[in-house]
Amino acid sequence: MNRTFRALLAGGSAVTAAALLASCGVLGGKPKRIAIAYTNDVRGEIRSCGCATHDLGGLGRRATFLRVFRDTTQADVLLVDAGDFFSASINYGKEKAELTMKSMAHMNYDGLVPGENEFGFGADYFRTRAREIGLPVLAVNLADAASDSLLFAPSRVVTLKSGLRAGLIGVVSVALKFPPQVQPGSLEIRDPAVAVQAEVDALRPNVDVVVVLSHMGRSEVNQFAQLLKGVDVIVNGHDGLPVRQVKRWGEPYVVQVAAKGMYVGVATGSISKEKRVVRLTNDVVGLDKSYGDDEAIAKLFNAYDMEVVAREKAALPTHAVTTFAGADACQACHAPIFEKWKSTGHAHAFERLASQNRHFDRDCTPCHTTGFFKQGGFVNASATPHLTNVQCEACHGNGAVHAKDPAQKTDMVAKGTCRTCHTAEQTPEFEFNTFWARIDHGGMGASTAGSR
Ligand SMILES: [Zn+2]
């Protein structure tokens, strides 16, 4: 359990009970408090890959955090998502989409607004499966052009455990760009502020809190917020950048958490007697491994992993023409370097994936193999078993010609390749000298990292 979470359980900000009672509405003798737990821009990150320096995130940990938080906080908890929980990557298949939606339904989300990524398999797929799985998708201004009817419910009212009634409205940007799977012109996006204000006016008499889930750019949401009357909090998604200092834009507070599902935002406020959220504080909970995976979601993951392995095994070729030489070929002339390499993480990168049944996950394999995505490079462990792990040619380039004629050098400068996998996101603390020290094989033979 991290420190932020302990602070949340302890009540967060230092407001005295007397001050709260003096300024807030009272229900059952207690001041009403609402904690809006929120996610946005998860972008298909179903679990922490475990190899990143900041090992944070994942659906299983998120569910564990939410369960404990709901069980222990004094506040009423609302759980929402502001869109782009699917990924736009070509490697993101329907299995991951299904796993994501089922996991979110298990977490009992109170409301979600779709981003453009949710339409990556077409509008019908998402609409149908979200309904069947039981996700409360909301979008007040997104209509089917042919029938002129809204694609999803515009809003919903949720009664929370203390009796507090929360109105939730979903809205998308007029600038939303749908993926090519959506037929151009088939969906109509109406004016966000006009559509939301009409919905707020209809909901307000019957609710204590109004929360809008928006999917739009940062400057757009800040301008949009200033046009609204009667909205307490806007949870936004799309650009994936966190709002560091939560502030009001006009009446509403606007919150947003960093992308990729590493954190859950928790915006907590009191409800004034005028039925407005006041003194909103915003906490960010990093989903580290101390949370552990929720049992039900772990079962979904097991089924998902087995399905992917079975499908890939059936579909992928068992033979492939490769042009890479493989580390064994390098060993013949560079034995000391080969021995050193065997002791590094690079030499065991594929085993680590396989031990987690993730060796067919194309989000992982490119950086755990040699020549993936390259002509004649790694295809799969059956077809190209000699190209598993991060071998010499992953950094130095295809060495087939060099193996035949040592005078011919490989085609990449190794020093320039680290960042391909050790990206700012994956390895934020990457610094060449420190990392080179872990694999240093300079002066052990013919090759050094700086040369070819
Ligand atoms: Zn988006």
Tab-separated table of C-alpha atoms and ligand atoms in Angstrom:
chain	number	residue	atom	x	y	z
A	1	MET	CA	0.000	0.000	0.000
A	2	ASN	CA	1.610	3.283	-0.992
A	3	ARG	CA	1.668	6.503	0.943
A	4	THR	CA	-0.878	8.340	-1.166
A	5	PHE	CA	-3.381	5.578	-0.618
A	6	ARG	CA	-2.826	5.621	3.146
A	7	ALA	CA	-3.435	9.375	3.069
A	8	LEU	CA	-6.651	8.788	1.155
A	9	LEU	CA	-7.878	6.265	3.706
A	10	ALA	CA	-7.013	8.642	6.495
A	11	GLY	CA	-9.267	11.238	4.938
A	12	GLY	CA	-6.938	13.171	2.647
A	13	SER	CA	-6.994	16.892	3.258
A	14	ALA	CA	-6.841	18.404	6.703
A	15	VAL	CA	-10.340	19.805	7.064
A	16	THR	CA	-11.900	19.567	10.517
A	17	ALA	CA	-15.223	17.808	11.041
A	18	ALA	CA	-16.697	20.980	12.547
A	19	ALA	CA	-15.768	23.011	9.495
A	20	LEU	CA	-17.270	20.361	7.247
A	21	LEU	CA	-20.531	20.267	9.212
A	22	ALA	CA	-20.767	24.036	9.137
A	23	SER	CA	-20.367	24.273	5.397
A	24	CYS	CA	-21.732	21.059	3.984
A	25	GLY	CA	-25.009	19.342	3.470
A	26	VAL	CA	-25.646	16.680	6.076
A	27	LEU	CA	-27.058	13.260	5.440
A	28	GLY	CA	-27.693	10.906	8.335
A	29	GLY	CA	-25.815	13.300	10.612
A	30	LYS	CA	-22.620	13.088	8.565
A	31	PRO	CA	-21.235	15.551	6.036
A	32	LYS	CA	-21.511	14.264	2.514
A	33	ARG	CA	-18.198	13.543	0.823
A	34	ILE	CA	-17.702	12.233	-2.666
A	35	ALA	CA	-14.583	10.541	-4.007
A	36	ILE	CA	-14.494	10.354	-7.791
A	37	ALA	CA	-12.094	7.577	-8.741
A	38	TYR	CA	-11.199	8.015	-12.388
A	39	THR	CA	-9.122	6.707	-15.268
A	40	ASN	CA	-8.505	8.022	-18.781
A	41	ASP	CA	-6.262	7.213	-21.740
A	42	VAL	CA	-5.424	3.710	-20.542
A	43	ARG	CA	-4.729	2.949	-24.223
A	44	GLY	CA	-4.865	-0.793	-24.050
A	45	GLU	CA	-2.352	-1.230	-21.225
A	46	ILE	CA	-4.014	-4.228	-19.666
A	47	ARG	CA	-1.151	-4.932	-17.257
A	48	SER	CA	2.207	-3.632	-16.309
A	49	CYS	CA	4.670	-5.418	-18.540
A	50	GLY	CA	6.842	-5.913	-15.483
A	51	CYS	CA	10.047	-4.958	-17.227
A	52	ALA	CA	9.580	-1.211	-17.134
A	53	THR	CA	11.475	0.639	-14.461
A	54	HIS	CA	8.253	2.061	-13.104
A	55	ASP	CA	6.307	-1.135	-12.662
A	56	LEU	CA	2.874	0.428	-12.370
A	57	GLY	CA	-0.597	-0.262	-13.638
A	58	GLY	CA	-2.790	-3.049	-14.880
A	59	LEU	CA	-6.433	-3.990	-14.663
A	60	GLY	CA	-5.896	-6.520	-11.870
A	61	ARG	CA	-4.153	-4.053	-9.575
A	62	ARG	CA	-6.689	-1.378	-10.356
A	63	ALA	CA	-9.520	-3.670	-9.287
A	64	THR	CA	-7.712	-4.526	-6.052
A	65	PHE	CA	-7.146	-0.867	-5.222
A	66	LEU	CA	-10.787	-0.002	-5.924
A	67	ARG	CA	-12.101	-2.858	-3.798
A	68	VAL	CA	-9.998	-1.866	-0.808
A	69	PHE	CA	-10.710	1.817	-1.314
A	70	ARG	CA	-14.461	1.310	-1.527
A	71	ASP	CA	-14.374	-0.880	1.580
A	72	THR	CA	-12.454	1.582	3.679
A	73	THR	CA	-13.159	5.173	2.671
A	74	GLN	CA	-15.816	7.206	4.424
A	75	ALA	CA	-16.716	8.991	1.199
A	76	ASP	CA	-19.221	7.939	-1.435
A	77	VAL	CA	-17.242	6.516	-4.339
A	78	LEU	CA	-17.999	7.133	-7.989
A	79	LEU	CA	-15.908	5.294	-10.584
A	80	VAL	CA	-15.596	6.718	-14.104
A	81	ASP	CA	-13.439	6.604	-17.238
A	82	ALA	CA	-12.933	9.383	-19.772
A	83	GLY	CA	-12.167	7.303	-22.845
A	84	ASP	CA	-9.426	5.739	-24.961
A	85	PHE	CA	-9.251	2.613	-22.835
A	86	PHE	CA	-8.668	0.653	-26.051
A	87	SER	CA	-5.372	1.072	-27.892
A	88	ALA	CA	-4.991	2.382	-31.428
A	89	SER	CA	-2.057	-0.023	-32.014
A	90	ILE	CA	-2.347	-2.567	-34.809
A	91	ASN	CA	-1.322	-5.168	-32.219
A	92	TYR	CA	-4.432	-4.479	-30.170
A	93	GLY	CA	-6.881	-7.231	-30.994
A	94	LYS	CA	-10.416	-7.967	-29.923
A	95	GLU	CA	-9.198	-10.336	-27.194
A	96	LYS	CA	-7.654	-7.393	-25.380
A	97	ALA	CA	-10.722	-5.255	-25.987
A	98	GLU	CA	-12.944	-7.969	-24.517
A	99	LEU	CA	-10.631	-8.472	-21.558
A	100	THR	CA	-10.609	-4.724	-20.915
A	101	MET	CA	-14.386	-4.363	-21.067
A	102	LYS	CA	-15.036	-7.416	-18.895
A	103	SER	CA	-12.520	-6.208	-16.326
A	104	MET	CA	-14.081	-2.745	-16.233
A	105	ALA	CA	-17.529	-4.260	-15.802
A	106	HIS	CA	-16.150	-6.338	-12.925
A	107	MET	CA	-14.838	-3.135	-11.314
A	108	ASN	CA	-18.355	-1.747	-11.584
A	109	TYR	CA	-17.662	1.475	-13.433
A	110	ASP	CA	-20.478	3.968	-12.962
A	111	GLY	CA	-19.947	5.689	-16.283
A	112	LEU	CA	-17.608	5.852	-19.286
A	113	VAL	CA	-17.353	8.104	-22.286
A	114	PRO	CA	-15.842	6.615	-25.449
A	115	GLY	CA	-12.737	8.035	-27.098
A	116	GLU	CA	-11.893	7.488	-30.735
A	117	ASN	CA	-9.909	4.348	-29.890
A	118	GLU	CA	-13.068	2.551	-28.779
A	119	PHE	CA	-14.211	2.652	-32.421
A	120	GLY	CA	-11.188	0.750	-33.726
A	121	PHE	CA	-13.303	-2.325	-34.446
A	122	GLY	CA	-16.215	-0.269	-35.789
A	123	ALA	CA	-19.035	1.497	-33.935
A	124	ASP	CA	-21.334	-1.540	-33.946
A	125	TYR	CA	-18.814	-3.822	-32.242
A	126	PHE	CA	-18.159	-1.463	-29.353
A	127	ARG	CA	-21.793	-0.488	-28.907
A	128	THR	CA	-22.999	-4.076	-28.958
A	129	ARG	CA	-20.297	-5.608	-26.785
A	130	ALA	CA	-20.321	-2.787	-24.230
A	131	ARG	CA	-24.062	-3.259	-23.836
A	132	GLU	CA	-23.802	-7.052	-23.590
A	133	ILE	CA	-20.964	-6.853	-21.082
A	134	GLY	CA	-22.833	-4.238	-19.053
A	135	LEU	CA	-20.696	-1.108	-19.374
A	136	PRO	CA	-22.579	2.160	-18.831
A	137	VAL	CA	-21.286	4.086	-21.866
A	138	LEU	CA	-22.507	7.683	-22.032
A	139	ALA	CA	-22.330	10.216	-24.867
A	140	VAL	CA	-24.807	13.064	-25.036
A	141	ASN	CA	-23.669	14.447	-28.379
A	142	LEU	CA	-22.764	11.405	-30.469
A	143	ALA	CA	-25.477	10.322	-32.901
A	144	ASP	CA	-25.953	7.868	-35.711
A	145	ALA	CA	-26.277	10.134	-38.753
A	146	ALA	CA	-28.738	7.940	-40.638
A	147	SER	CA	-31.254	7.491	-37.828
A	148	ASP	CA	-30.500	10.787	-36.026
A	149	SER	CA	-30.530	8.888	-32.719
A	150	LEU	CA	-27.877	8.899	-30.009
A	151	LEU	CA	-25.442	6.013	-30.094
A	152	PHE	CA	-25.345	5.665	-26.301
A	153	ALA	CA	-27.349	6.881	-23.318
A	154	PRO	CA	-26.676	10.606	-22.796
A	155	SER	CA	-26.488	10.394	-19.015
A	156	ARG	CA	-27.386	8.385	-15.953
A	157	VAL	CA	-28.112	8.996	-12.300
A	158	VAL	CA	-26.320	6.839	-9.749
A	159	THR	CA	-27.452	6.600	-6.141
A	160	LEU	CA	-24.415	6.123	-3.941
A	161	LYS	CA	-24.177	4.310	-0.622
A	162	SER	CA	-25.126	7.291	1.578
A	163	GLY	CA	-28.059	8.132	-0.666
A	164	LEU	CA	-26.141	10.834	-2.544
A	165	ARG	CA	-27.380	11.092	-6.128
A	166	ALA	CA	-24.793	11.700	-8.816
A	167	GLY	CA	-25.673	12.691	-12.371
A	168	LEU	CA	-23.149	11.528	-14.970
A	169	ILE	CA	-22.993	12.868	-18.528
A	170	GLY	CA	-20.633	11.773	-21.314
A	171	VAL	CA	-19.530	14.114	-24.114
A	172	VAL	CA	-16.999	13.955	-26.945
A	173	SER	CA	-15.056	16.599	-28.850
A	174	VAL	CA	-16.371	17.914	-32.153
A	175	ALA	CA	-12.808	17.347	-33.376
A	176	LEU	CA	-12.846	13.625	-32.575
A	177	LYS	CA	-11.228	11.725	-35.457
A	178	PHE	CA	-12.683	8.278	-35.846
A	179	PRO	CA	-10.493	5.418	-37.076
A	180	PRO	CA	-10.987	4.121	-40.627
A	181	GLN	CA	-13.240	1.317	-39.370
A	182	VAL	CA	-15.959	3.946	-38.952
A	183	GLN	CA	-17.577	4.849	-42.243
A	184	PRO	CA	-16.990	8.560	-42.913
A	185	GLY	CA	-20.117	10.583	-42.229
A	186	SER	CA	-21.918	7.750	-40.450
A	187	LEU	CA	-21.582	9.380	-37.011
A	188	GLU	CA	-22.585	12.909	-36.121
A	189	ILE	CA	-21.028	14.894	-33.261
A	190	ARG	CA	-23.227	17.677	-31.918
A	191	ASP	CA	-22.170	20.840	-30.105
A	192	PRO	CA	-20.744	19.654	-26.747
A	193	ALA	CA	-21.692	22.660	-24.606
A	194	VAL	CA	-25.242	22.921	-25.946
A	195	ALA	CA	-25.883	19.197	-25.518
A	196	VAL	CA	-24.344	19.010	-22.035
A	197	GLN	CA	-26.076	22.128	-20.723
A	198	ALA	CA	-29.489	20.837	-21.781
A	199	GLU	CA	-28.770	17.543	-20.023
A	200	VAL	CA	-27.491	19.295	-16.868
A	201	ASP	CA	-30.641	21.449	-16.733
A	202	ALA	CA	-32.771	18.315	-16.927
A	203	LEU	CA	-30.774	16.403	-14.303
A	204	ARG	CA	-29.986	19.124	-11.759
A	205	PRO	CA	-33.296	19.195	-9.844
A	206	ASN	CA	-32.914	15.494	-9.033
A	207	VAL	CA	-29.224	15.137	-8.204
A	208	ASP	CA	-26.699	16.356	-5.631
A	209	VAL	CA	-23.650	16.283	-7.912
A	210	VAL	CA	-23.098	16.556	-11.662
A	211	VAL	CA	-19.984	14.978	-13.157
A	212	VAL	CA	-19.216	15.289	-16.859
A	213	LEU	CA	-16.961	12.770	-18.594
A	214	SER	CA	-15.426	14.468	-21.600
A	215	HIS	CA	-13.119	13.267	-24.311
A	216	MET	CA	-11.418	16.272	-25.850
A	217	GLY	CA	-8.150	18.208	-26.103
A	218	ARG	CA	-6.900	20.226	-23.170
A	219	SER	CA	-7.580	23.756	-24.420
A	220	GLU	CA	-10.935	22.620	-25.761
A	221	VAL	CA	-12.071	21.176	-22.429
A	222	ASN	CA	-10.951	24.257	-20.522
A	223	GLN	CA	-12.992	26.493	-22.846
A	224	PHE	CA	-15.930	24.083	-22.804
A	225	ALA	CA	-15.912	24.042	-18.979
A	226	GLN	CA	-16.324	27.813	-18.830
A	227	LEU	CA	-19.562	27.633	-20.825
A	228	LEU	CA	-21.339	25.333	-18.353
A	229	LYS	CA	-23.634	26.091	-15.439
A	230	GLY	CA	-24.360	23.477	-12.819
A	231	VAL	CA	-21.456	21.089	-13.472
A	232	ASP	CA	-19.241	20.208	-10.504
A	233	VAL	CA	-16.396	18.157	-11.932
A	234	ILE	CA	-15.216	17.324	-15.438
A	235	VAL	CA	-13.109	14.198	-15.857
A	236	ASN	CA	-11.339	14.516	-19.183
A	237	GLY	CA	-9.347	12.229	-21.423
A	238	HIS	CA	-7.594	12.231	-24.785
A	239	ASP	CA	-4.143	13.812	-24.610
A	240	GLY	CA	-3.040	11.543	-21.745
A	241	LEU	CA	-1.236	14.275	-19.844
A	242	PRO	CA	-2.088	14.693	-16.178
A	243	VAL	CA	-3.620	17.851	-14.767
A	244	ARG	CA	-1.003	18.708	-12.154
A	245	GLN	CA	-2.802	21.554	-10.414
A	246	VAL	CA	-6.525	20.956	-10.314
A	247	LYS	CA	-8.404	24.192	-10.774
A	248	ARG	CA	-11.777	25.483	-11.750
A	249	TRP	CA	-12.408	26.574	-15.310
A	250	GLY	CA	-15.532	28.619	-14.785
A	251	GLU	CA	-17.651	26.579	-12.372
A	252	PRO	CA	-16.328	23.049	-12.841
A	253	TYR	CA	-13.086	21.550	-11.639
A	254	VAL	CA	-11.247	19.728	-14.432
A	255	VAL	CA	-9.224	16.599	-13.654
A	256	GLN	CA	-7.236	14.144	-15.766
A	257	VAL	CA	-4.634	11.510	-14.895
A	258	ALA	CA	-1.538	10.354	-16.819
A	259	ALA	CA	-1.938	7.877	-19.662
A	260	LYS	CA	-1.501	4.103	-19.757
A	261	GLY	CA	-3.413	3.103	-16.650
A	262	MET	CA	-0.452	3.390	-14.291
A	263	TYR	CA	-2.450	5.553	-11.900
A	264	VAL	CA	-5.982	6.026	-10.663
A	265	GLY	CA	-6.998	9.606	-9.947
A	266	VAL	CA	-9.110	10.200	-6.866
A	267	ALA	CA	-10.810	13.611	-6.688
A	268	THR	CA	-12.447	14.111	-3.303
A	269	GLY	CA	-14.724	16.946	-2.284
A	270	SER	CA	-17.521	17.912	0.051
A	271	ILE	CA	-21.079	18.638	-0.999
A	272	SER	CA	-22.282	22.091	0.044
A	273	LYS	CA	-25.849	22.769	1.062
A	274	GLU	CA	-26.290	24.344	-2.386
A	275	LYS	CA	-25.519	20.900	-3.795
A	276	ARG	CA	-22.168	21.857	-5.224
A	277	VAL	CA	-18.823	20.116	-4.834
A	278	VAL	CA	-16.451	22.298	-2.845
A	279	ARG	CA	-12.829	22.060	-1.772
A	280	LEU	CA	-11.912	19.410	-4.269
A	281	THR	CA	-8.573	17.738	-3.643
A	282	ASN	CA	-6.965	15.471	-6.170
A	283	ASP	CA	-4.806	12.458	-5.353
A	284	VAL	CA	-3.021	10.113	-7.695
A	285	VAL	CA	-2.556	6.476	-6.733
A	286	GLY	CA	0.292	4.610	-8.410
A	287	LEU	CA	-0.758	1.015	-9.027
A	288	ASP	CA	2.386	-0.734	-7.852
A	289	LYS	CA	2.695	-4.456	-7.317
A	290	SER	CA	1.789	-4.167	-3.643
A	291	TYR	CA	-1.842	-4.150	-4.765
A	292	GLY	CA	-1.688	-7.613	-6.296
A	293	ASP	CA	-4.045	-8.801	-8.996
A	294	ASP	CA	-7.726	-9.125	-8.275
A	295	GLU	CA	-8.611	-12.830	-8.344
A	296	ALA	CA	-11.469	-12.623	-10.851
A	297	ILE	CA	-9.395	-10.505	-13.220
A	298	ALA	CA	-6.420	-12.870	-12.868
A	299	LYS	CA	-8.719	-15.638	-14.134
A	300	LEU	CA	-9.734	-13.512	-17.121
A	301	PHE	CA	-6.043	-12.965	-17.850
A	302	ASN	CA	-5.237	-16.664	-17.683
A	303	ALA	CA	-7.990	-17.412	-20.175
A	304	TYR	CA	-6.812	-14.552	-22.374
A	305	ASP	CA	-3.172	-15.723	-22.335
A	306	MET	CA	-4.115	-19.280	-23.222
A	307	GLU	CA	-6.341	-18.052	-26.033
A	308	VAL	CA	-3.618	-15.869	-27.517
A	309	VAL	CA	-1.005	-18.620	-27.283
A	310	ALA	CA	-3.342	-21.139	-28.899
A	311	ARG	CA	-4.362	-18.780	-31.695
A	312	GLU	CA	-0.837	-17.679	-32.475
A	313	LYS	CA	0.464	-21.226	-32.390
A	314	ALA	CA	-2.199	-22.291	-34.848
A	315	ALA	CA	-1.785	-19.333	-37.170
A	316	LEU	CA	1.925	-18.691	-37.287
A	317	PRO	CA	4.297	-20.532	-39.607
A	318	THR	CA	6.539	-23.195	-38.138
A	319	HIS	CA	9.253	-22.482	-40.699
A	320	ALA	CA	10.594	-19.187	-41.935
A	321	VAL	CA	13.457	-18.028	-44.108
A	322	THR	CA	15.816	-16.034	-41.938
A	323	THR	CA	18.744	-13.933	-43.016
A	324	PHE	CA	20.116	-13.169	-39.555
A	325	ALA	CA	23.157	-15.168	-38.482
A	326	GLY	CA	22.211	-15.725	-34.833
A	327	ALA	CA	24.463	-15.430	-31.772
A	328	ASP	CA	25.951	-18.886	-32.222
A	329	ALA	CA	27.530	-17.708	-35.457
A	330	CYS	CA	29.041	-14.710	-33.644
A	331	GLN	CA	30.431	-16.980	-30.928
A	332	ALA	CA	32.838	-18.622	-33.332
A	333	CYS	CA	35.009	-15.508	-33.539
A	334	HIS	CA	33.844	-13.529	-30.479
A	335	ALA	CA	33.807	-16.193	-27.744
A	336	PRO	CA	34.605	-13.913	-24.753
A	337	ILE	CA	31.889	-11.474	-25.809
A	338	PHE	CA	29.439	-14.324	-26.287
A	339	GLU	CA	30.193	-15.611	-22.771
A	340	LYS	CA	29.706	-12.142	-21.307
A	341	TRP	CA	26.417	-11.742	-23.195
A	342	LYS	CA	25.143	-15.039	-21.766
A	343	SER	CA	25.317	-13.487	-18.306
A	344	THR	CA	23.255	-10.421	-19.208
A	345	GLY	CA	19.508	-9.802	-19.109
A	346	HIS	CA	19.560	-9.505	-22.890
A	347	ALA	CA	20.398	-13.201	-23.207
A	348	HIS	CA	17.370	-14.214	-21.128
A	349	ALA	CA	14.821	-11.682	-22.341
A	350	PHE	CA	12.683	-14.212	-24.183
A	351	GLU	CA	12.613	-16.763	-21.369
A	352	ARG	CA	11.111	-14.139	-19.110
A	353	LEU	CA	8.266	-13.583	-21.545
A	354	ALA	CA	7.670	-17.275	-22.081
A	355	SER	CA	7.526	-17.931	-18.351
A	356	GLN	CA	4.527	-15.587	-18.260
A	357	ASN	CA	2.922	-17.028	-21.393
A	358	ARG	CA	3.452	-13.715	-23.131
A	359	HIS	CA	5.894	-14.779	-25.809
A	360	PHE	CA	3.223	-14.247	-28.483
A	361	ASP	CA	2.292	-10.792	-27.276
A	362	ARG	CA	3.475	-8.464	-30.023
A	363	ASP	CA	3.549	-5.563	-27.621
A	364	CYS	CA	6.427	-7.398	-25.913
A	365	THR	CA	8.214	-9.603	-28.452
A	366	PRO	CA	9.968	-6.928	-30.542
A	367	CYS	CA	12.219	-6.003	-27.609
A	368	HIS	CA	12.777	-9.577	-26.420
A	369	THR	CA	13.942	-11.034	-29.726
A	370	THR	CA	16.287	-10.301	-32.597
A	371	GLY	CA	15.187	-8.819	-35.891
A	372	PHE	CA	11.480	-8.676	-35.146
A	373	PHE	CA	9.653	-6.623	-37.789
A	374	LYS	CA	12.749	-6.880	-39.978
A	375	GLN	CA	13.129	-8.845	-43.159
A	376	GLY	CA	14.544	-12.248	-42.245
A	377	GLY	CA	14.316	-11.600	-38.519
A	378	PHE	CA	12.458	-13.279	-35.655
A	379	VAL	CA	9.042	-14.672	-36.564
A	380	ASN	CA	8.162	-16.945	-33.665
A	381	ALA	CA	9.898	-19.380	-31.370
A	382	SER	CA	9.082	-22.396	-33.572
A	383	ALA	CA	10.017	-20.903	-36.913
A	384	THR	CA	13.063	-18.934	-35.762
A	385	PRO	CA	14.249	-20.453	-32.470
A	386	HIS	CA	17.797	-19.140	-33.006
A	387	LEU	CA	16.543	-15.526	-32.918
A	388	THR	CA	14.964	-15.464	-29.472
A	389	ASN	CA	16.432	-13.079	-26.872
A	390	VAL	CA	18.238	-9.796	-27.499
A	391	GLN	CA	21.275	-11.033	-29.353
A	392	CYS	CA	24.290	-9.344	-30.924
A	393	GLU	CA	22.379	-8.538	-34.104
A	394	ALA	CA	19.575	-6.776	-32.203
A	395	CYS	CA	22.013	-3.938	-31.558
A	396	HIS	CA	24.670	-4.362	-34.243
A	397	GLY	CA	22.367	-5.203	-37.126
A	398	ASN	CA	22.140	-8.200	-39.420
A	399	GLY	CA	25.485	-10.009	-39.268
A	400	ALA	CA	25.045	-12.626	-41.957
A	401	VAL	CA	27.359	-10.918	-44.432
A	402	HIS	CA	29.890	-10.150	-41.686
A	403	ALA	CA	29.851	-13.804	-40.578
A	404	LYS	CA	30.861	-14.888	-44.059
A	405	ASP	CA	33.334	-12.083	-44.620
A	406	PRO	CA	34.600	-10.413	-41.410
A	407	ALA	CA	35.864	-7.467	-43.434
A	408	GLN	CA	32.235	-6.537	-44.112
A	409	LYS	CA	30.786	-4.767	-41.083
A	410	THR	CA	27.250	-5.061	-39.746
A	411	ASP	CA	24.863	-2.326	-40.742
A	412	MET	CA	24.025	-0.614	-37.426
A	413	VAL	CA	26.013	1.423	-34.895
A	414	ALA	CA	25.149	-0.372	-31.667
A	415	LYS	CA	25.442	2.667	-29.427
A	416	GLY	CA	22.591	4.328	-31.255
A	417	THR	CA	20.142	1.472	-30.850
A	418	CYS	CA	19.540	1.263	-27.063
A	419	ARG	CA	16.717	3.776	-27.105
A	420	THR	CA	14.720	1.674	-29.530
A	421	CYS	CA	13.654	-0.472	-26.578
A	422	HIS	CA	14.876	1.483	-23.569
A	423	THR	CA	12.464	4.272	-24.401
A	424	ALA	CA	11.812	7.248	-22.151
A	425	GLU	CA	8.599	5.549	-21.095
A	426	GLN	CA	10.012	2.059	-20.571
A	427	THR	CA	13.339	2.986	-18.990
A	428	PRO	CA	13.090	6.623	-17.905
A	429	GLU	CA	16.391	6.506	-16.031
A	430	PHE	CA	18.315	5.174	-19.030
A	431	GLU	CA	21.751	6.681	-19.223
A	432	PHE	CA	24.222	5.149	-21.619
A	433	ASN	CA	27.288	4.787	-19.390
A	434	THR	CA	25.411	3.156	-16.495
A	435	PHE	CA	23.566	0.759	-18.743
A	436	TRP	CA	26.589	0.007	-20.875
A	437	ALA	CA	28.422	-1.031	-17.704
A	438	ARG	CA	25.924	-3.888	-17.311
A	439	ILE	CA	26.736	-5.363	-20.696
A	440	ASP	CA	30.203	-3.919	-21.244
A	441	HIS	CA	32.033	-6.044	-23.798
A	442	GLY	CA	34.382	-3.423	-25.103
A	443	GLY	CA	37.930	-4.610	-25.466
A	444	MET	CA	36.865	-8.262	-25.248
A	445	GLY	CA	37.448	-8.978	-28.876
A	446	ALA	CA	37.007	-7.282	-32.157
A	447	SER	CA	33.933	-5.277	-31.392
A	448	THR	CA	32.985	-2.408	-29.107
A	449	ALA	CA	29.654	-0.676	-28.636
A	450	GLY	CA	30.924	2.509	-30.216
A	451	SER	CA	32.150	0.772	-33.314
A	452	ARG	CA	30.334	-1.670	-35.456
B	1	ZN	ZN	-8.808	10.249	-27.785
